[in-house]
Coordinates of C-alpha atoms in Angstrom, one line a residue:
R285 CA 30.2 18.9 4.3
R286 CA 33.5 18.1 6.0
S287 CA 34.0 15.1 3.9
L288 CA 33.4 17.0 0.7
A289 CA 35.8 19.7 1.8
A290 CA 38.4 16.9 2.3
G291 CA 37.9 15.7 -1.2
A292 CA 35.4 12.9 -0.8
A293 CA 33.5 11.6 -3.9
V294 CA 29.7 11.4 -4.0
H295 CA 27.8 8.5 -5.4
A296 CA 24.0 8.7 -5.9
P297 CA 21.6 6.0 -7.1
S298 CA 19.5 8.3 -9.2
Q299 CA 19.7 11.6 -11.1
A300 CA 17.1 13.0 -8.7
T301 CA 19.3 12.3 -5.7
A302 CA 22.3 13.7 -7.5
A303 CA 20.4 16.9 -8.3
A304 CA 19.5 17.2 -4.6
V305 CA 23.2 16.9 -3.6
R306 CA 24.2 19.5 -6.2
D307 CA 21.5 21.9 -4.8
L308 CA 22.8 21.5 -1.3
F309 CA 26.5 21.6 -2.3
P310 CA 26.9 23.6 -5.5
G311 CA 29.8 22.6 -7.7
T312 CA 30.1 19.1 -6.1
P313 CA 30.8 16.4 -8.7
V314 CA 28.3 13.5 -8.3
T315 CA 28.6 10.1 -10.0
V316 CA 25.2 8.4 -10.6
V317 CA 25.3 4.6 -10.4
R318 CA 21.9 2.9 -10.2
W319 CA 21.3 0.1 -7.7
G320 CA 19.9 -3.2 -8.8
A321 CA 16.7 -5.1 -8.0
L322 CA 16.6 -7.1 -4.7
P323 CA 15.6 -10.7 -5.1
L324 CA 12.2 -11.7 -3.8
A325 CA 11.7 -14.5 -1.4
A326 CA 9.6 -17.5 -2.5
P327 CA 6.0 -16.8 -1.7
P328 CA 4.1 -19.4 0.4
E329 CA 1.5 -21.4 -1.4
V330 CA -1.2 -20.7 1.2
A331 CA -2.3 -17.1 1.8
P332 CA -0.4 -15.9 4.9
V333 CA -3.0 -13.3 5.5
P334 CA -6.3 -15.3 5.6
D335 CA -8.5 -12.2 5.0
L336 CA -6.8 -11.8 1.6
A337 CA -7.4 -15.3 0.2
G338 CA -9.1 -15.0 -3.1
V339 CA -9.5 -11.2 -2.6
R340 CA -8.6 -8.5 -5.1
F341 CA -6.5 -5.8 -3.5
V342 CA -4.4 -2.7 -4.0
L343 CA -1.0 -2.9 -2.2
A344 CA 1.2 -0.2 -0.7
I345 CA 4.5 -1.3 0.9
G346 CA 6.5 0.9 3.2
R347 CA 6.7 2.4 6.7
L348 CA 3.7 4.5 7.5
E349 CA 5.6 7.8 7.4
R350 CA 4.6 11.1 5.9
R351 CA 6.9 10.7 2.9
K352 CA 4.8 7.7 1.6
N353 CA 1.7 10.0 1.2
L354 CA -0.7 7.2 2.3
P355 CA -3.6 9.4 3.4
A356 CA -3.9 10.5 -0.3
L357 CA -3.9 6.9 -1.3
V358 CA -6.6 6.0 1.2
R359 CA -8.7 8.9 -0.2
A360 CA -8.1 7.8 -3.8
F361 CA -9.1 4.3 -2.9
G362 CA -12.3 5.6 -1.3
R363 CA -13.2 7.2 -4.6
I364 CA -13.0 4.0 -6.6
A365 CA -13.9 1.3 -4.2
G366 CA -17.6 1.5 -5.1
D367 CA -16.7 0.7 -8.7
H368 CA -14.8 -2.5 -7.8
P369 CA -16.9 -4.6 -5.4
G370 CA -14.8 -6.5 -2.9
L371 CA -11.7 -4.5 -3.5
R372 CA -9.4 -3.9 -0.5
L373 CA -6.5 -1.6 0.2
V374 CA -3.6 -3.3 2.0
L375 CA -1.0 -1.2 3.8
A376 CA 2.1 -3.3 4.6
G377 CA 4.6 -1.5 6.8
A378 CA 5.6 -0.7 10.3
D379 CA 3.8 2.2 12.1
G380 CA 5.4 5.6 11.6
D381 CA 4.8 9.3 12.2
D382 CA 1.9 9.4 9.7
R383 CA -0.3 6.7 11.3
P384 CA -2.7 9.3 12.9
A385 CA -3.3 11.0 9.5
I386 CA -3.8 7.7 7.8
D387 CA -6.3 6.6 10.5
A388 CA -8.2 9.9 10.0
A389 CA -8.3 9.3 6.2
V390 CA -9.6 5.8 6.8
D391 CA -12.3 7.1 9.1
E392 CA -13.4 9.4 6.3
L393 CA -14.3 6.3 4.3
G394 CA -17.3 5.6 6.6
S395 CA -18.8 2.3 5.8
R396 CA -15.9 1.4 3.5
A397 CA -13.3 1.8 6.3
D398 CA -13.2 -1.9 6.9
Q399 CA -11.9 -2.4 3.3
V400 CA -8.6 -1.0 4.4
L401 CA -6.3 -3.6 6.0
F402 CA -3.2 -2.8 8.0
V403 CA -0.9 -5.8 8.1
G404 CA 2.1 -4.1 9.8
R405 CA 5.7 -5.0 9.0
V406 CA 5.8 -8.4 7.3
A407 CA 8.3 -11.2 6.8
D408 CA 10.0 -11.4 3.4
E409 CA 8.0 -14.4 2.3
V410 CA 4.7 -12.7 3.3
R411 CA 5.8 -9.5 1.5
S412 CA 6.5 -11.6 -1.6
W413 CA 3.1 -13.2 -1.4
L414 CA 1.4 -9.8 -1.2
L415 CA 3.3 -8.6 -4.2
H416 CA 2.5 -11.7 -6.3
H417 CA -1.2 -11.5 -5.5
A418 CA -1.9 -7.8 -5.6
A419 CA -4.0 -6.4 -8.5
V420 CA -1.9 -3.2 -8.5
V421 CA 1.0 -1.8 -6.4
A422 CA 0.5 1.9 -5.4
Y423 CA 3.6 4.0 -4.7
P424 CA 2.3 7.6 -4.3
S425 CA 5.3 9.0 -2.4
L426 CA 6.1 12.7 -1.9
D427 CA 9.7 11.9 -2.6
E428 CA 12.0 9.0 -3.2
G429 CA 15.7 8.7 -3.7
F430 CA 15.4 5.4 -5.6
G431 CA 12.4 3.1 -5.1
F432 CA 13.0 -0.6 -4.5
P433 CA 9.3 -1.4 -4.2
L434 CA 8.9 -0.4 -7.9
L435 CA 11.4 -3.0 -8.9
D436 CA 9.8 -5.5 -6.5
A437 CA 6.5 -5.1 -8.3
M438 CA 8.1 -5.5 -11.7
Q439 CA 9.7 -8.8 -10.5
A440 CA 6.3 -10.0 -9.2
E441 CA 4.7 -8.9 -12.6
V442 CA 2.2 -6.5 -11.0
P443 CA 1.1 -3.2 -12.6
L444 CA 2.2 0.0 -11.0
V445 CA 0.5 3.3 -10.1
A446 CA 2.8 5.9 -8.6
S447 CA 3.6 9.6 -8.2
N448 CA 6.0 11.5 -10.4
A449 CA 8.1 12.6 -7.4
G450 CA 11.8 12.3 -6.9
A451 CA 13.5 9.3 -8.6
I452 CA 10.2 7.4 -9.2
P453 CA 10.0 8.3 -12.9
E454 CA 13.6 7.3 -13.4
V455 CA 13.0 3.8 -11.9
A456 CA 9.5 3.2 -13.1
G457 CA 9.9 4.3 -16.7
D458 CA 6.9 3.1 -18.8
A459 CA 6.0 0.4 -16.3
A460 CA 3.8 2.7 -14.2
L461 CA 1.0 5.2 -14.5
L462 CA 2.3 8.4 -12.9
A463 CA 0.5 11.4 -11.4
D464 CA 1.3 14.4 -9.2
A465 CA 1.6 13.3 -5.6
S466 CA -0.9 15.9 -4.5
D467 CA -3.5 15.0 -7.1
V468 CA -5.9 12.5 -5.4
D469 CA -8.3 12.5 -8.4
A470 CA -5.5 11.6 -10.8
L471 CA -4.3 8.9 -8.5
A472 CA -7.8 7.5 -8.2
G473 CA -8.2 7.7 -11.9
N474 CA -5.0 5.7 -12.5
L475 CA -6.0 3.1 -10.0
H476 CA -9.4 2.7 -11.7
S477 CA -7.8 2.5 -15.1
V478 CA -5.5 -0.3 -14.2
L479 CA -8.1 -2.2 -12.3
A480 CA -10.7 -1.9 -15.0
D481 CA -8.5 -2.4 -18.1
A482 CA -6.8 -5.8 -18.3
T483 CA -5.0 -4.8 -21.5
L484 CA -3.5 -1.7 -19.8
A485 CA -2.5 -3.8 -16.8
E486 CA -0.7 -6.3 -19.0
R487 CA 1.0 -3.6 -21.0
L488 CA 2.4 -2.2 -17.7
V489 CA 3.5 -5.7 -16.6
A490 CA 5.2 -6.3 -19.9
A491 CA 7.0 -2.9 -19.6
G492 CA 8.1 -4.0 -16.1
R493 CA 9.6 -7.2 -17.4
R494 CA 11.8 -5.2 -19.8
R495 CA 12.5 -2.4 -17.3
R496 CA 13.7 -4.6 -14.4
N497 CA 16.5 -6.0 -16.5
E498 CA 18.0 -2.5 -16.7
F499 CA 18.8 -2.5 -12.9
R500 CA 21.5 -5.1 -12.4
W501 CA 23.9 -5.3 -9.4
S502 CA 26.7 -6.2 -11.8
D503 CA 26.3 -2.9 -13.6
C504 CA 26.3 -1.1 -10.2
A505 CA 29.5 -2.9 -9.2
D506 CA 31.1 -1.9 -12.5
G507 CA 30.1 1.7 -12.1
L508 CA 31.4 1.9 -8.6
A509 CA 34.7 0.2 -9.5
T510 CA 35.2 2.7 -12.3
M511 CA 34.6 5.6 -9.9
Y512 CA 37.1 4.0 -7.4
H513 CA 39.7 3.6 -10.2
L514 CA 39.4 7.3 -11.2
L515 CA 39.8 8.3 -7.6
A516 CA 42.9 6.1 -7.2
E517 CA 44.4 7.6 -10.3
G518 CA 43.7 11.1 -9.1
S519 CA 41.4 11.9 -12.0
R520 CA 38.8 13.4 -9.7

């Protein structure tokens, strides 16, 4: 607030974040310049998580915090697990404030609880292996200001199922099946559709190949440089 009062400029990586800034600080000019995709490490040839060698799995990446909406994902997984024998749900991320709620949702799965695998925070190469070998990446967040895991999945050529919250639709485009973050049935239905329909999965992957090229750091640098030039010239 003090910085804005002193004439600071605001840069946001998405229209959703820009809208949030404008809601908090009405009248504030915000420049939207999108970030780029972060390069993935080379995945190891041998499965770094032995339990996942040759196994089909749904992957969620991110700290186990409330914003990631993982209890809903666990419940959605429970509703489709019986239709996909051997399927597992992998939660890759450091423990956070939502771990008790996630554990409770896993307990609700009963005999299927052991199909959920917590791998904790993983090294970059392990993360890359998980992305490259997942059947689908799930990103059901309650809110996101951008969404790097979406671009990660596109680079690894994995289909996406996500919520329609925050900046997710802006980043995902047509490379993901989207549903309301609170609609567990819709999330489960989208997961099942991608897992059961190879044509749909490939369509999402193909869309991701196109979509990821729209997020380049060179464009981000150009956008920020333009903003800085305007500030230097006193145009803001």
